[in-house]
Amino acid sequence: MRKVISVHEYELKPDVETVQFEEAAHEYPISLPGLANYYLLKSVRGSRKSSYAAVWIFESEEAWENLWGSRDNPVSKNDYPENWLVWEDEVLAPLLDRDPDKIEFTSYLEI
């Protein structure tokens, strides 16, 4: 089965210290059905130098769709898993420069 890999780009509010984000992100580990692994990253070079991202690796497209809906019919925020709502609303929202549901992201299917 091919994995689905989602890359989420995070931009911090101007008054948020990087240590605040890093501590908050590490204090709330994520567990989701079908989530094989994830990485929280800080860029060291390129157009987003010193910015943050998360890479979410799902076991399969089926596992990813079970959580987030199909490519053409994503689930509404009301249907997100409870711990993902905590991640977005309580961990990320106070730190990011926009609503966590409006961040830049791309989901890729492994080839």
Short mmCIF file of the C-alpha atoms (twelve columns), coordinates in Angstrom:
data_MODEL
# 
_entry.id   MODEL 
# 
loop_
_atom_site.group_PDB 
_atom_site.id 
_atom_site.type_symbol 
_atom_site.label_atom_id 
_atom_site.label_alt_id 
_atom_site.label_comp_id 
_atom_site.label_asym_id 
_atom_site.label_seq_id 
_atom_site.Cartn_x 
_atom_site.Cartn_y 
_atom_site.Cartn_z 
_atom_site.pdbx_PDB_model_num 
ATOM 1   C CA . MET A 1   0.000   0.000  0.000  1 
ATOM 2   C CA . ARG A 2   1.171   3.465  -0.823 1 
ATOM 3   C CA . LYS A 3   1.474   5.931  2.025  1 
ATOM 4   C CA . VAL A 4   -0.011  9.413  2.135  1 
ATOM 5   C CA . ILE A 5   2.405   12.070 3.345  1 
ATOM 6   C CA . SER A 6   1.074   15.480 4.333  1 
ATOM 7   C CA . VAL A 7   3.372   18.456 4.783  1 
ATOM 8   C CA . HIS A 8   1.980   21.271 6.916  1 
ATOM 9   C CA . GLU A 9   3.759   24.636 6.994  1 
ATOM 10  C CA . TYR A 10  3.598   26.638 10.195 1 
ATOM 11  C CA . GLU A 11  4.211   30.375 10.513 1 
ATOM 12  C CA . LEU A 12  4.456   31.717 14.045 1 
ATOM 13  C CA . LYS A 13  2.926   34.954 15.268 1 
ATOM 14  C CA . PRO A 14  5.575   37.701 15.414 1 
ATOM 15  C CA . ASP A 15  5.525   37.790 19.227 1 
ATOM 16  C CA . VAL A 16  5.893   34.005 19.684 1 
ATOM 17  C CA . GLU A 17  9.349   32.758 20.622 1 
ATOM 18  C CA . THR A 18  10.536  29.629 18.849 1 
ATOM 19  C CA . VAL A 19  11.056  27.880 22.174 1 
ATOM 20  C CA . GLN A 20  7.338   28.354 22.952 1 
ATOM 21  C CA . PHE A 21  6.364   26.526 19.785 1 
ATOM 22  C CA . GLU A 22  8.926   23.770 20.217 1 
ATOM 23  C CA . GLU A 23  7.958   23.087 23.825 1 
ATOM 24  C CA . ALA A 24  4.227   23.110 23.080 1 
ATOM 25  C CA . ALA A 25  4.624   20.814 20.078 1 
ATOM 26  C CA . HIS A 26  6.644   18.281 22.055 1 
ATOM 27  C CA . GLU A 27  4.319   18.349 25.052 1 
ATOM 28  C CA . TYR A 28  1.366   17.133 22.991 1 
ATOM 29  C CA . PRO A 29  2.198   13.930 21.115 1 
ATOM 30  C CA . ILE A 30  -0.261  13.014 18.361 1 
ATOM 31  C CA . SER A 31  -1.834  9.609  17.944 1 
ATOM 32  C CA . LEU A 32  -4.334  9.001  15.152 1 
ATOM 33  C CA . PRO A 33  -5.690  5.818  13.583 1 
ATOM 34  C CA . GLY A 34  -3.584  5.030  10.520 1 
ATOM 35  C CA . LEU A 35  -0.852  7.556  11.376 1 
ATOM 36  C CA . ALA A 36  2.396   5.640  10.882 1 
ATOM 37  C CA . ASN A 37  4.740   8.431  11.946 1 
ATOM 38  C CA . TYR A 38  5.194   12.172 12.038 1 
ATOM 39  C CA . TYR A 39  8.019   14.679 12.267 1 
ATOM 40  C CA . LEU A 40  8.087   18.240 13.557 1 
ATOM 41  C CA . LEU A 41  10.725  20.174 11.642 1 
ATOM 42  C CA . LYS A 42  12.557  23.498 11.655 1 
ATOM 43  C CA . SER A 43  14.084  24.615 8.362  1 
ATOM 44  C CA . VAL A 44  17.771  25.431 8.165  1 
ATOM 45  C CA . ARG A 45  18.000  26.657 4.587  1 
ATOM 46  C CA . GLY A 46  15.803  27.806 1.731  1 
ATOM 47  C CA . SER A 47  12.861  30.122 1.280  1 
ATOM 48  C CA . ARG A 48  11.340  29.196 4.653  1 
ATOM 49  C CA . LYS A 49  14.568  29.349 6.699  1 
ATOM 50  C CA . SER A 50  13.855  29.161 10.453 1 
ATOM 51  C CA . SER A 51  10.225  28.257 9.795  1 
ATOM 52  C CA . TYR A 52  8.440   25.169 11.022 1 
ATOM 53  C CA . ALA A 53  6.658   22.294 9.357  1 
ATOM 54  C CA . ALA A 54  5.153   18.965 10.238 1 
ATOM 55  C CA . VAL A 55  5.287   15.847 8.091  1 
ATOM 56  C CA . TRP A 56  2.435   13.424 8.740  1 
ATOM 57  C CA . ILE A 57  2.850   9.904  7.323  1 
ATOM 58  C CA . PHE A 58  -0.277  7.790  6.990  1 
ATOM 59  C CA . GLU A 59  -0.214  4.030  6.414  1 
ATOM 60  C CA . SER A 60  -2.361  4.231  3.287  1 
ATOM 61  C CA . GLU A 61  -4.704  6.395  1.296  1 
ATOM 62  C CA . GLU A 62  -7.590  4.485  2.874  1 
ATOM 63  C CA . ALA A 63  -6.361  5.307  6.397  1 
ATOM 64  C CA . TRP A 64  -5.924  8.971  5.425  1 
ATOM 65  C CA . GLU A 65  -9.401  9.135  3.862  1 
ATOM 66  C CA . ASN A 66  -10.954 7.511  6.923  1 
ATOM 67  C CA . LEU A 67  -9.741  10.489 8.952  1 
ATOM 68  C CA . TRP A 68  -9.951  13.398 6.536  1 
ATOM 69  C CA . GLY A 69  -12.406 12.337 3.838  1 
ATOM 70  C CA . SER A 70  -11.808 11.799 0.147  1 
ATOM 71  C CA . ARG A 71  -9.774  14.115 -2.046 1 
ATOM 72  C CA . ASP A 72  -12.943 15.722 -3.369 1 
ATOM 73  C CA . ASN A 73  -15.008 15.604 -0.187 1 
ATOM 74  C CA . PRO A 74  -12.959 16.452 2.924  1 
ATOM 75  C CA . VAL A 75  -14.608 16.106 6.321  1 
ATOM 76  C CA . SER A 76  -15.671 19.245 8.160  1 
ATOM 77  C CA . LYS A 77  -13.766 20.403 11.212 1 
ATOM 78  C CA . ASN A 78  -16.668 19.147 13.348 1 
ATOM 79  C CA . ASP A 79  -15.713 15.615 12.283 1 
ATOM 80  C CA . TYR A 80  -11.980 15.833 13.060 1 
ATOM 81  C CA . PRO A 81  -10.666 13.425 15.702 1 
ATOM 82  C CA . GLU A 82  -10.875 14.926 19.191 1 
ATOM 83  C CA . ASN A 83  -7.124  14.907 19.810 1 
ATOM 84  C CA . TRP A 84  -6.548  16.656 16.471 1 
ATOM 85  C CA . LEU A 85  -8.961  19.394 17.535 1 
ATOM 86  C CA . VAL A 86  -6.928  19.825 20.726 1 
ATOM 87  C CA . TRP A 87  -3.722  19.951 18.635 1 
ATOM 88  C CA . GLU A 88  -5.145  22.651 16.370 1 
ATOM 89  C CA . ASP A 89  -7.233  24.710 18.785 1 
ATOM 90  C CA . GLU A 90  -5.242  24.513 22.010 1 
ATOM 91  C CA . VAL A 91  -1.652  23.850 20.950 1 
ATOM 92  C CA . LEU A 92  -1.259  25.528 17.555 1 
ATOM 93  C CA . ALA A 93  -3.858  28.312 17.487 1 
ATOM 94  C CA . PRO A 94  -2.263  30.484 20.198 1 
ATOM 95  C CA . LEU A 95  1.106   30.285 18.405 1 
ATOM 96  C CA . LEU A 96  0.393   30.478 14.673 1 
ATOM 97  C CA . ASP A 97  -0.198  33.577 12.588 1 
ATOM 98  C CA . ARG A 98  -3.470  32.144 11.228 1 
ATOM 99  C CA . ASP A 99  -6.183  29.661 12.028 1 
ATOM 100 C CA . PRO A 100 -4.562  26.200 11.974 1 
ATOM 101 C CA . ASP A 101 -7.239  25.078 9.524  1 
ATOM 102 C CA . LYS A 102 -5.988  27.711 7.052  1 
ATOM 103 C CA . ILE A 103 -2.267  26.863 7.015  1 
ATOM 104 C CA . GLU A 104 -0.452  25.963 3.814  1 
ATOM 105 C CA . PHE A 105 -0.268  22.202 3.335  1 
ATOM 106 C CA . THR A 106 0.069   19.596 0.644  1 
ATOM 107 C CA . SER A 107 -0.788  15.900 0.861  1 
ATOM 108 C CA . TYR A 108 1.207   13.534 -1.336 1 
ATOM 109 C CA . LEU A 109 0.576   9.956  -2.412 1 
ATOM 110 C CA . GLU A 110 3.718   7.833  -2.352 1 
ATOM 111 C CA . ILE A 111 4.777   6.672  -5.842 1 
# 
